[in-house]
Amino acid sequence: MNIRDILDSLKKGEMSTEEAEKALRLDYVDKINDHTVFDRGRRIRKDIPEVVYARSKAPKMVADIAKRVPKDGYLLISRASREHYDAIVKEPSDNEVTYHEDASAISVGKIRAERKGIIGILTAGSSDIQVAEEAKLMAEAMGCRCMTSYDVGVAGMHRILEPMREMLDNGVDAIIVVAGMEGALPSLVASLAYVPVIGVPASTGYGYGGNGEAALMSMLQTCSPGLAVVNIDNGIGAGSMAAMISKRRHEK
Amino acid sequence: MNIRDILDSLKKGEMSTEEAEKALRLDYVDKINDHTVFDRGRRIRKDIPEVVYARSKAPKMVADIAKRVPKDGYLLISRASREHYDAIVKEPSDNEVTYHEDASAISVGKIRAERKGIIGILTAGSSDIQVAEEAKLMAEAMGCRCMTSYDVGVAGMHRILEPMREMLDNGVDAIIVVAGMEGALPSLVASLAYVPVIGVPASTGYGYGGNGEAALMSMLQTCSPGLAVVNIDNGIGAGSMAAMISKRRHEK
Amino acid sequence: MNIRDILDSLKKGEMSTEEAEKALRLDYVDKINDHTVFDRGRRIRKDIPEVVYARSKAPKMVADIAKRVPKDGYLLISRASREHYDAIVKEPSDNEVTYHEDASAISVGKIRAERKGIIGILTAGSSDIQVAEEAKLMAEAMGCRCMTSYDVGVAGMHRILEPMREMLDNGVDAIIVVAGMEGALPSLVASLAYVPVIGVPASTGYGYGGNGEAALMSMLQTCSPGLAVVNIDNGIGAGSMAAMISKRRHEK
Amino acid sequence: MNIRDILDSLKKGEMSTEEAEKALRLDYVDKINDHTVFDRGRRIRKDIPEVVYARSKAPKMVADIAKRVPKDGYLLISRASREHYDAIVKEPSDNEVTYHEDASAISVGKIRAERKGIIGILTAGSSDIQVAEEAKLMAEAMGCRCMTSYDVGVAGMHRILEPMREMLDNGVDAIIVVAGMEGALPSLVASLAYVPVIGVPASTGYGYGGNGEAALMSMLQTCSPGLAVVNIDNGIGAGSMAAMISKRRHEK
Amino acid sequence: MNIRDILDSLKKGEMSTEEAEKALRLDYVDKINDHTVFDRGRRIRKDIPEVVYARSKAPKMVADIAKRVPKDGYLLISRASREHYDAIVKEPSDNEVTYHEDASAISVGKIRAERKGIIGILTAGSSDIQVAEEAKLMAEAMGCRCMTSYDVGVAGMHRILEPMREMLDNGVDAIIVVAGMEGALPSLVASLAYVPVIGVPASTGYGYGGNGEAALMSMLQTCSPGLAVVNIDNGIGAGSMAAMISKRRHEK
Amino acid sequence: MNIRDILDSLKKGEMSTEEAEKALRLDYVDKINDHTVFDRGRRIRKDIPEVVYARSKAPKMVADIAKRVPKDGYLLISRASREHYDAIVKEPSDNEVTYHEDASAISVGKIRAERKGIIGILTAGSSDIQVAEEAKLMAEAMGCRCMTSYDVGVAGMHRILEPMREMLDNGVDAIIVVAGMEGALPSLVASLAYVPVIGVPASTGYGYGGNGEAALMSMLQTCSPGLAVVNIDNGIGAGSMAAMISKRRHEK
Amino acid sequence: MNIRDILDSLKKGEMSTEEAEKALRLDYVDKINDHTVFDRGRRIRKDIPEVVYARSKAPKMVADIAKRVPKDGYLLISRASREHYDAIVKEPSDNEVTYHEDASAISVGKIRAERKGIIGILTAGSSDIQVAEEAKLMAEAMGCRCMTSYDVGVAGMHRILEPMREMLDNGVDAIIVVAGMEGALPSLVASLAYVPVIGVPASTGYGYGGNGEAALMSMLQTCSPGLAVVNIDNGIGAGSMAAMISKRRHEK
Amino acid sequence: MNIRDILDSLKKGEMSTEEAEKALRLDYVDKINDHTVFDRGRRIRKDIPEVVYARSKAPKMVADIAKRVPKDGYLLISRASREHYDAIVKEPSDNEVTYHEDASAISVGKIRAERKGIIGILTAGSSDIQVAEEAKLMAEAMGCRCMTSYDVGVAGMHRILEPMREMLDNGVDAIIVVAGMEGALPSLVASLAYVPVIGVPASTGYGYGGNGEAALMSMLQTCSPGLAVVNIDNGIGAGSMAAMISKRRHEK
C-alpha cells in the first residue's frame, strides 16, 4: 500500500486518521532503505542471497540460522565444516540442504534453474580452488552460469590462453581470477582480455607476504586496465561483484 | 596476410619457401599477444588510452614521451604538475595538449565525442575530488559519459540518496566511490545500489591508518555485495574498470 | 587514624614520638595512591571489580586467585574456559561462582542488586556477542543496568534505528557498539545518537585487516563526534568506560 | 508540519491529495536522519560545530567554505595555517574570524558565552600542546569550560597529582590526556581518577613507533578502567567525546 | 617437425594445405613459450623438476598429482608429511617414491646420477637444517652435487672458516647460507667468499621479527657484495638459483 | 703454548720447522676469536653457559645435544617441554638434569655455588613469571644471586615501591623488569631507581599490539634514563645482560 | 626537616598542631617520588641532565626553556638546529651555550670536569656519527669519559678488533655500538667483548627495513650474550644507560 | 713473507726471535680476513670497488672520502647529487671524476678496459632506469660488459622477448631485472630464460605497497626457478651479485 492509497483511503473515510498515521509511520521505517528510486534495485536485489560466515560460529548457532530460512528461500553458509552441516540436517527442514565440499560451503534451499549471465573463473594453482568454488556458488545463486578452469598457473602461457579464448568465445560478462603467491595472473588476464576482471588474492604462499598480502599488493599495483580486487580469499565478494556486473549487463 | 594466404601463395609458387618461412616467423612474434581469438578484444582495446604516471618522472622525460604521440593518438599523463605541462607545450605538436587542473593530469590528443556508456562518480569529501577527476578523465577517454557528485560525505544520508537516485535513474553502468578517512561510503552505496560499485580509498585521514590504509581495509572488509576496489588514490584504475564494465555492457 | 589524630595523640602523651613517627611512616605508603583529594574517588572505585585475564593462565593459577577473593568480595575472570571454572568450583568457597557462557567469563561473588545508571550495548554481527556480554558483565559489576540489541548489522538501517530509539528513550548514559569487519556501525550510531559512544573493534573479518585491525582503524578515523574506542575485543575496557561515564553522571 | 497535521489538513480539505502526498514525500528525505525519536538529540546536536580539516585543502577552498557560514553560525577549521587565515579574512564577512595559533585552528563565528560542563585537559609534554588546544577549542564550542595543565610529563609524579586534584575538586566531567612517546600518562591518570578519561596519542617520539603508534598501542593495552582513546593527534575527536559526556551529564 | 619441414611437405604435396595450416596452428601454442631462441634453454630447462608445495594440499590431492608423473619423470613434493607419503605409496607406481625426512619432502622418480656442478650449503643453526636439505634436494635434482655444513652459527668464527675453506677448495659454484634469528651469517660469508652467495632467511627466532623477518631484512640490507636472497624458508628457490648459476657456469 | 714458546723451541731445535709451522697454523684458527687482548674476557666468558632454544627442536635432537655436555659442563635449554626432559633423562648421564617448570627450561649440569653479584627481577603480571624465571636461571648460571618480586603490576604504586626499596637496599647491580600489555613498568622503575634497568616486553596483551609489540614500543620510547631492552619474552637475553653488568662491576 | 624533627618541635611546643600537620602534609607530595629509600638514588640522579628534544619544537619555545636553566644548572638539547641555537644566544644568559655540530645538539651550562667512568663508543659507518656524538654528550654529562672509534664497519674485521682491544685495555665500563643497515656490528662486539654492550640501531639503510627497522630487529634477535638495545637513533638513551652502568660500577 | 719464510729466517739467524714474533703478530691481524685459503678470492676481490652511499652524507664528507682514493684506485659513489660532484671536483685530484647522471652516481678513478663477462639488464618502466644504470656501473667496475633494454614493461610480451633473445644469443652470464609496481617482470623472465636472474624491486608504485614493497613481495613469492632478489632500489647489490656470478663463470 503506497502513500497515495493511504491518503485516498483516509479521504474516503475507509481509514481513520489514526490508522492512516500509523500506516504512514510504519511505512517510514520500511522506506528508509528502499526509497522509491530503489524499486528496480529491489527486484534485482531479491537475487542476492543471504550469506552467513560460519568459521567463527558454533554449529548450533549456524543451525539456528538455517532453520529460519523460509520455504523457497535461500541461504549460503561459507567456510562451513562437516560439523556445521551435521548440525543443520539433524533437524527436519522444508529446504534442501547441500554440503558443497569443494567450496567448504552449505546451501539451504534451491536457486532457480534459469540463468542469464555467464562468468569465467580461473585459478592460478590447485590450492586456490576452494575460493573459486565459493565464488561460483555465489555467482550461481545470483543467476549466472560459470565456466571454470583451475590451476592454469603462470608456468606455461598456453595453459592460460586456451581457457581464456574459450571463455571469451562464450561471451563471459566478467572473469574472476584467484591467485596466491605473487598474484600475477589477474594482471596478465586483464592485460589480454576485453572484459572486466576481478582479482581474488589467495592466502597461499611462503614466508614474507605469504598469507595473501603479496598477492593483494600485486593486484592493487597492477598496470593492467579493467582489474579491481576483493579481499584475500573472499570468494563470496568476487562472485557477487561478477554477478552484479552480469546482471546489469543483461537487464538492459 | 594470414597463415592460409601464405600457404596458398607458397603452393601457387607466388612465394618461395624462404619467403613463406620468414613471413610465418615474423607472424609469430606478432601473434603472441593477439592470437586470433583476441581480435574483437583488440578492437575494444584501441579505446584504452596509454597512461603515463608523471610523478616520478622529470618534465623533460614526460615531454619526450608526449612528443611521440602520433596525430589522432591520445595519451593521458597522471599526477602531472604545471612543470610537466610547460615542458610539453614548449615544443610544437600536432596534438592538442590540455592541463586538467582538478585532476592534476594532462591529456595529449583528443578523445572522440561519441560516448555510449555512463558512469557515476561520488566522493565522500572535498579532498577526494582530484582522484575522482582522474577517474573521470580515464572513463571519458574510454568512451563513457560521467555524472559526478562530490563531497556527499556520510554526515547526512539524504546528501547521498539524492545523487544516487539521479545516477540510477540515468542508467549508470557502474558507480565509482572515492572515500578517505574510515572509507565507509562505498559499502553504503553498494548496499543500496543495484549496479557494480568500485571503491577507491583516498589518502586522506588522521594518524593511524590515515594514509588511506583504513579506507582500503574497510572497503576490503565490506559486507555489501557488488563492491570491488582499486589501490589508494588510483583514479586511473577505477576509471578503467568502470569503463570496461560499461563497454562490455554496451557492446552486446 | 589521620595525621591530626596522630599529632593530637602525641601531644596528649597517648603516643610516644617513636609510635607517632612509625604511624606516620606507615601512613606514607598507604597515602601514596589515595591522597586525600582522591577520597571521593576511592568510594567510587570500590565498585570497580578486580578483573583477571584467564586466557594465558593455567586453571590452577586462576583457581588460586579465585580462592583469595574475600567473602562479599567480587572478581571477574575474563576469557575463561570451562576448565578454569571446574578448577575453581572443585574447592569450597564462601562466594557464589558463576560461569557466564555467552561472555566466556566467570564471576566470583555477587554484585549488589541496586543499579543507578543504564548502558546500551549493540553488536553488528552475531560473532560479536561474546565481547558484548563481557562488556555487560563489567558494566553491571560497576552498578549499571544494560539494554542489549545484538546482530543489528549494517544490512538494513531500520534494524539499527529501532533499538537505538528504545535505548535513547530509556535514557541510556552511553552506548557501546561492538563491530568487526569494516567496523562502520559505531560511526553510524555516533552520527545519530546524542550520547557518548564507545566503539569496540571485534576480531571478526576476512584476510587483510580481518583480525580487527580494519575495524579499529575505521573507528579511529571516524568523522562522527562523540566516539572513542577501546582495543580489539576489549569488552572489559568498554564496560568500564561506559560505567565510569554513567557513575560520573549519576553521582552529581 | 508533522504527519498528523498533514492528514488533518487533507481530511479537512485544506490540502489536496497531491499536496498531501508531496508534503509527505518531501518529509521522507528529511526524516531519514532525524526520525522523531532523535528530536532531543537534534537540540543537543545543534551545539556540535561543523569542523573542516584544512591540511589537505588549498586556502581558497577553505575560504569558500568559510564564506558559506551563516551569520550566528560557527565553523571550526583545524590544522589551518596562516595562509588559510589570510585567504578567509581577505573577504568581508558577517562573522568574527579568529586564528588560534596554539591550536593551529581558525574559528568563524562565535560560540555562546554560557557553558555548563567542565573538562580537564592534561599533556605529557610541551610538544603535545597543539593537540590539547585543538581539543579545548572543540569542547568550548560544544559548551564546556576547560581547565588545562600542560607538560606534566611522567618525570615527577607530584607534577601530575597537583593539577589532577584541582581538576577533580572543580568537578570536571571528564579528563582528556594527550601524550606521545610511550603514552603512559593516560593510564596513570585513569588509574587514579574517578572520572572518564580520553587518551589522545600524540605523534611525538623517536624511531620505532615514534609517530604516535607506541602511544596509541599503549593506551589501547591499558589495564586502567575508564579509559578510551581517539586517533593520533585527534584533538577534535577528544574534545567532542569529552563534551558529549559532559552534555549528557548536565542535561539530566 | 619445424616450419620448414611443414612448408616442404606442403610444396611436395605430401601434405594438404589444411593439414599444413593445422600443423602450423598447433605449433603456435607450443611455440609461445619456447620460441626458437629458447631452444638451448629448453634443453637446460628439462633438468628443472616440477615442484609441488604440499602443505596446503590434502594427501589425496598430492597422491593424484604424483600418479601423473610419467615413467622416468621426476617430481619433488616439498613440505610433505608422512600422511602425504602414505597416500602416494598406497597406489602402485612405475616410479620410485622416497620420503626425505630431513627435508620434509618426497621425491617421485629418480634423478640422474651424473652431476656436473657443486654447491655449498651452510646453516647457522640446527633448526635451519630442514630448509637446507630442501635446497639440497632441489639442487641435486638439477644436476649438482652438494657439500653441506650445518650449525656453524656465528658463535665461533673458526666454525665457519673451516667449512668455507673446504667448499672453496672443492670449487663450489655458489654457496647457499640458511640463517634465522638476526640472519648475519650470509653477509659474513659473502664478505669472505669469492663466489655468489644465496641467503635464505629461516623462520627461527624470538618475538619481534622472529618469524624470519629480521633475517630477511638483514640480508636485504647487507653491505657485502655478491649476495642475493630468496624468501623465508624457501629452500626450493635457493636450490634452483644456485643450480642455475652452476649450470650456466658448466655449460660453457 | 704461545708464539714466543714456539719460536724458542724452534730456535733451540726442540721443534722442527714443520712442527713449528703447523703449531702456528693451528694457532691461527684458535686465535681468531680469542686474540690475546681478549684473554681476560675469555676467563669471564667461561661463565656464560651454552643455551639451546628447544621450541623448534624435536626431543631427540635436544637429547643428543644434552648428551654432549661434558662432565662439569653446563647447558641451559630454554622453552623446553616435558617431552624434551623425558627424552634427555631416558639416557644415562654424568650430569644432573633438572626441569625448571616455572621457567619451562632444563639445566644439564650444575652451576657453582658461589655467586658475587645480585640482580633484581620484577614482573608486572603473573603471566610474565615464566620469562622472569628464565632470566633468573641465566643470571644464576652466570654467577649472580637473584631477588624476585612478581606481579607488582601498575595497579598500586606501593606494590612496586616496597620490592624496589628492598632490592636497592640489598645493593642490586641491575634490575630486570618484565611487562606485557602497555609495558609501562620498566619506565617507572627506571625513573625511580639509580641502577641500570633492563626491560623485557612480554607477549601478553589484547588485540592491537597485544603480542608484545605495544610493550616493546613503549619501552623503546621511554623518557626514563638508564633503560635498555631485549626482545619480546627474551629472558635469556635479559639475564645475560644483567649478569654481564654485574660481572663487570664486581671484577674491578 | 624530617618527620622526627616535626614531631619533636610539636612536642616541645615550638610548633602548633596546625603547623605540624601542614608541614607533614606538604611533606607528602615531596616524599612521593623520593621516599627515604631513594635517598642515595637522588644523589646520583642529580647527575642526570635534563634533556629537551628540539626537533618538534619552535626555536622560541626551546629558547624559553633554555632561559629557565639556573646558573650552574645544565640542559642538553638534542636534535637541535642552528636556528634553535641562534634563538637561545640572542638573549643574555648566565650559562655557557654551546652548539655541538657533530651531535646536532646544544648544551646550556657546563658539566663538571672530574669524570670517573669510561665508555667506549663504536659506529659501523660514517653516517652513524651524529647518534654516537649525542650518546657521548649524554654520557659525559653524567660524569663519564668516552673513547670513540667511528666507521669501523664490518668490511674488515681488524678495523673492529683494534679499537675494541684498546677500549678493553682502558677498562671501559660498557660499549655503545651504533649501526644502521643490517645492524650486525653490536652482535659481533657482544660476542667478543666481556663488558655490557648497548646497541643503537641507526636509521641508515636501503628500501625494506632501511629506516632502522632491520638494524633494530637484528639487534633484538641477537644470539650474543650481554647485549641490550635502545630505540632507533636514540643516542641520549644509549648514553644514559651506559653512564648508569658506569656509575653503579664506580659508586661501590 | 709467509710463516715458513719467517721461521727459516729465524732458524738461519737472519732474524731475531723478537723480530720473528713481531712479524708473526702483525701477520695475525692481516690474516684474519684473508686466511691462506682465500688467496684466490683476494685476487678476485681486488675487482670489487669500494662503494660509498652518498644520500645521507654531506658533500664535504663525500669529498673527503674521494680525496683518499689512491692513484689508479677506484671509488663508486651512489645516490650522489650534483652538489656532491661539485664538492669533489673543487679539489685537485690524480683520478678522473665522472658524474653519471642516469645513475645518480659518481666514479672516482677508471675501471680497466678489458671485460670478460656479460650481463643483461632489463627494466619494466622508464622510472626504473636509475637503478638499472647503478647496477650497470657496478657490474662494469667488476669487469663485465652490460647489455641493457629499458622500459620493456609487461604491456606487450614481444617487447620482452626481443631483448631477451638478443641477450641470450650474446651469452649473458646473468640477467638483472628491475621492476616497480606489481614487480611481475623478473618472474616472467626467470620462467623463460635459462640463466640466473636477479630481481630488483623499484620504489615506484601507488598507495598500498607502492614504495617497492609489493614488488619485493612478488619477487620473493615467485614460482619461477632461478630467481633471487636484492633490496628495493639496490642497483649496487644487483650489479655485484651478477658480476660475481659472471666472474665465477669465467675464471674456470
mmCIF file of N, CA and C in Angstrom, chain F residues 17-70:
data_model
loop_
_atom_site.group_PDB
_atom_site.id
_atom_site.type_symbol
_atom_site.label_atom_id
_atom_site.label_comp_id
_atom_site.label_asym_id
_atom_site.label_seq_id
_atom_site.Cartn_x
_atom_site.Cartn_y
_atom_site.Cartn_z
ATOM 1 N N THR F 17 111.078 -27.183 11.895
ATOM 2 C CA THR F 17 110.387 -26.075 11.235
ATOM 3 C C THR F 17 108.962 -26.480 10.887
ATOM 4 N N GLU F 18 108.805 -27.713 10.437
ATOM 5 C CA GLU F 18 107.465 -28.190 10.064
ATOM 6 C C GLU F 18 106.525 -28.164 11.276
ATOM 7 N N GLU F 19 107.075 -28.693 12.391
ATOM 8 C CA GLU F 19 106.241 -28.697 13.594
ATOM 9 C C GLU F 19 105.889 -27.274 14.027
ATOM 10 N N ALA F 20 106.842 -26.398 13.932
ATOM 11 C CA ALA F 20 106.591 -25.010 14.334
ATOM 12 C C ALA F 20 105.549 -24.373 13.422
ATOM 13 N N GLU F 21 105.706 -24.631 12.150
ATOM 14 C CA GLU F 21 104.749 -24.056 11.214
ATOM 15 C C GLU F 21 103.339 -24.569 11.501
ATOM 16 N N LYS F 22 103.240 -25.858 11.716
ATOM 17 C CA LYS F 22 101.926 -26.441 11.976
ATOM 18 C C LYS F 22 101.326 -25.881 13.272
ATOM 19 N N ALA F 23 102.160 -25.773 14.310
ATOM 20 C CA ALA F 23 101.681 -25.239 15.587
ATOM 21 C C ALA F 23 101.172 -23.811 15.401
ATOM 22 N N LEU F 24 101.918 -23.044 14.631
ATOM 23 C CA LEU F 24 101.495 -21.663 14.391
ATOM 24 C C LEU F 24 100.221 -21.617 13.559
ATOM 25 N N ARG F 25 100.130 -22.479 12.564
ATOM 26 C CA ARG F 25 98.940 -22.526 11.716
ATOM 27 C C ARG F 25 97.698 -22.884 12.530
ATOM 28 N N LEU F 26 97.865 -23.929 13.336
ATOM 29 C CA LEU F 26 96.731 -24.331 14.179
ATOM 30 C C LEU F 26 96.337 -23.167 15.078
ATOM 31 N N ASP F 27 97.367 -22.495 15.558
ATOM 32 C CA ASP F 27 97.155 -21.379 16.444
ATOM 33 C C ASP F 27 96.292 -20.295 15.777
ATOM 34 N N TYR F 28 96.468 -20.160 14.466
ATOM 35 C CA TYR F 28 95.712 -19.127 13.745
ATOM 36 C C TYR F 28 94.217 -19.223 13.997
ATOM 37 N N VAL F 29 93.708 -20.399 13.673
ATOM 38 C CA VAL F 29 92.263 -20.572 13.794
ATOM 39 C C VAL F 29 91.808 -20.298 15.222
ATOM 40 N N ASP F 30 92.552 -20.836 16.188
ATOM 41 C CA ASP F 30 92.187 -20.606 17.584
ATOM 42 C C ASP F 30 92.215 -19.125 17.930
ATOM 43 N N LYS F 31 93.185 -18.457 17.431
ATOM 44 C CA LYS F 31 93.392 -17.070 17.838
ATOM 45 C C LYS F 31 92.380 -16.101 17.253
ATOM 46 N N ILE F 32 91.746 -16.500 16.196
ATOM 47 C CA ILE F 32 90.849 -15.555 15.544
ATOM 48 C C ILE F 32 89.834 -14.986 16.530
ATOM 49 N N ASN F 33 89.275 -15.842 17.330
ATOM 50 C CA ASN F 33 88.270 -15.339 18.265
ATOM 51 C C ASN F 33 88.845 -14.857 19.573
ATOM 52 N N ASP F 34 89.984 -15.356 19.929
ATOM 53 C CA ASP F 34 90.447 -15.003 21.264
ATOM 54 C C ASP F 34 91.860 -14.448 21.210
ATOM 55 N N HIS F 35 91.978 -13.478 20.364
ATOM 56 C CA HIS F 35 93.135 -12.620 20.284
ATOM 57 C C HIS F 35 93.638 -12.341 21.700
ATOM 58 N N THR F 36 94.934 -12.187 21.843
ATOM 59 C CA THR F 36 95.469 -12.048 23.197
ATOM 60 C C THR F 36 94.748 -11.003 24.031
ATOM 61 N N VAL F 37 94.288 -9.938 23.400
ATOM 62 C CA VAL F 37 93.632 -8.889 24.186
ATOM 63 C C VAL F 37 92.353 -9.376 24.849
ATOM 64 N N PHE F 38 91.835 -10.505 24.371
ATOM 65 C CA PHE F 38 90.564 -10.969 24.932
ATOM 66 C C PHE F 38 90.769 -11.998 26.037
ATOM 67 N N ASP F 39 92.043 -12.108 26.483
ATOM 68 C CA ASP F 39 92.341 -13.138 27.454
ATOM 69 C C ASP F 39 91.500 -13.039 28.711
ATOM 70 N N ARG F 40 91.442 -11.852 29.244
ATOM 71 C CA ARG F 40 90.666 -11.684 30.451
ATOM 72 C C ARG F 40 89.197 -11.974 30.159
ATOM 73 N N GLY F 41 88.775 -11.534 28.987
ATOM 74 C CA GLY F 41 87.404 -11.781 28.573
ATOM 75 C C GLY F 41 87.107 -13.262 28.547
ATOM 76 N N ARG F 42 88.068 -14.037 28.083
ATOM 77 C CA ARG F 42 87.843 -15.468 27.981
ATOM 78 C C ARG F 42 87.593 -16.072 29.344
ATOM 79 N N ARG F 43 88.331 -15.594 30.314
ATOM 80 C CA ARG F 43 88.123 -16.122 31.668
ATOM 81 C C ARG F 43 86.704 -15.806 32.125
ATOM 82 N N ILE F 44 86.289 -14.607 31.841
ATOM 83 C CA ILE F 44 84.932 -14.222 32.238
ATOM 84 C C ILE F 44 83.915 -15.011 31.425
ATOM 85 N N ARG F 45 84.191 -15.136 30.162
ATOM 86 C CA ARG F 45 83.249 -15.791 29.261
ATOM 87 C C ARG F 45 82.994 -17.242 29.634
ATOM 88 N N LYS F 46 83.930 -17.850 30.350
ATOM 89 C CA LYS F 46 83.711 -19.244 30.731
ATOM 90 C C LYS F 46 82.430 -19.390 31.541
ATOM 91 N N ASP F 47 81.995 -18.309 32.161
ATOM 92 C CA ASP F 47 80.785 -18.376 32.973
ATOM 93 C C ASP F 47 79.511 -18.212 32.149
ATOM 94 N N ILE F 48 79.650 -17.933 30.885
ATOM 95 C CA ILE F 48 78.436 -17.790 30.071
ATOM 96 C C ILE F 48 78.033 -19.169 29.572
ATOM 97 N N PRO F 49 76.901 -19.669 30.045
ATOM 98 C CA PRO F 49 76.533 -21.038 29.679
ATOM 99 C C PRO F 49 76.078 -21.107 28.226
ATOM 100 N N GLU F 50 76.288 -22.238 27.622
ATOM 101 C CA GLU F 50 75.704 -22.508 26.304
ATOM 102 C C GLU F 50 74.183 -22.573 26.498
ATOM 103 N N VAL F 51 73.426 -21.990 25.577
ATOM 104 C CA VAL F 51 71.965 -22.034 25.677
ATOM 105 C C VAL F 51 71.395 -22.616 24.387
ATOM 106 N N VAL F 52 70.467 -23.535 24.522
ATOM 107 C CA VAL F 52 69.804 -24.120 23.355
ATOM 108 C C VAL F 52 68.329 -23.771 23.422
ATOM 109 N N TYR F 53 67.805 -23.285 22.319
ATOM 110 C CA TYR F 53 66.395 -22.897 22.232
ATOM 111 C C TYR F 53 65.616 -24.132 21.765
ATOM 112 N N ALA F 54 64.804 -24.699 22.641
ATOM 113 C CA ALA F 54 64.224 -26.018 22.350
ATOM 114 C C ALA F 54 62.965 -25.974 21.503
ATOM 115 N N ARG F 55 62.280 -24.836 21.484
ATOM 116 C CA ARG F 55 60.931 -24.837 20.918
ATOM 117 C C ARG F 55 60.849 -25.486 19.540
ATOM 118 N N SER F 56 61.739 -25.115 18.643
ATOM 119 C CA SER F 56 61.629 -25.631 17.281
ATOM 120 C C SER F 56 62.471 -26.894 17.079
ATOM 121 N N LYS F 57 62.833 -27.549 18.176
ATOM 122 C CA LYS F 57 63.655 -28.753 18.025
ATOM 123 C C LYS F 57 62.947 -29.979 18.589
ATOM 124 N N ALA F 58 63.101 -31.102 17.904
ATOM 125 C CA ALA F 58 62.496 -32.355 18.353
ATOM 126 C C ALA F 58 63.188 -32.828 19.626
ATOM 127 N N PRO F 59 62.456 -33.527 20.511
ATOM 128 C CA PRO F 59 63.049 -34.026 21.756
ATOM 129 C C PRO F 59 64.356 -34.777 21.513
ATOM 130 N N LYS F 60 64.385 -35.601 20.479
ATOM 131 C CA LYS F 60 65.589 -36.389 20.245
ATOM 132 C C LYS F 60 66.794 -35.488 19.917
ATOM 133 N N MET F 61 66.538 -34.475 19.105
ATOM 134 C CA MET F 61 67.632 -33.564 18.747
ATOM 135 C C MET F 61 68.187 -32.869 19.990
ATOM 136 N N VAL F 62 67.284 -32.463 20.875
ATOM 137 C CA VAL F 62 67.716 -31.804 22.106
ATOM 138 C C VAL F 62 68.467 -32.783 22.999
ATOM 139 N N ALA F 63 67.975 -34.028 23.069
ATOM 140 C CA ALA F 63 68.641 -35.035 23.903
ATOM 141 C C ALA F 63 70.053 -35.297 23.392
ATOM 142 N N ASP F 64 70.211 -35.313 22.091
ATOM 143 C CA ASP F 64 71.548 -35.525 21.513
ATOM 144 C C ASP F 64 72.504 -34.411 21.911
ATOM 145 N N ILE F 65 72.002 -33.192 21.885
ATOM 146 C CA ILE F 65 72.842 -32.063 22.298
ATOM 147 C C ILE F 65 73.194 -32.180 23.773
ATOM 148 N N ALA F 66 72.200 -32.549 24.576
ATOM 149 C CA ALA F 66 72.405 -32.654 26.028
ATOM 150 C C ALA F 66 73.465 -33.711 26.346
ATOM 151 N N LYS F 67 73.460 -34.783 25.573
ATOM 152 C CA LYS F 67 74.399 -35.872 25.809
ATOM 153 C C LYS F 67 75.846 -35.420 25.625
ATOM 154 N N ARG F 68 76.028 -34.426 24.802
ATOM 155 C CA ARG F 68 77.396 -33.989 24.507
ATOM 156 C C ARG F 68 77.984 -33.050 25.569
ATOM 157 N N VAL F 69 77.157 -32.669 26.559
ATOM 158 C CA VAL F 69 77.671 -31.790 27.609
ATOM 159 C C VAL F 69 78.710 -32.563 28.428
ATOM 160 N N PRO F 70 79.923 -32.058 28.521
ATOM 161 C CA PRO F 70 80.953 -32.783 29.266
ATOM 162 C C PRO F 70 80.656 -32.752 30.768
#
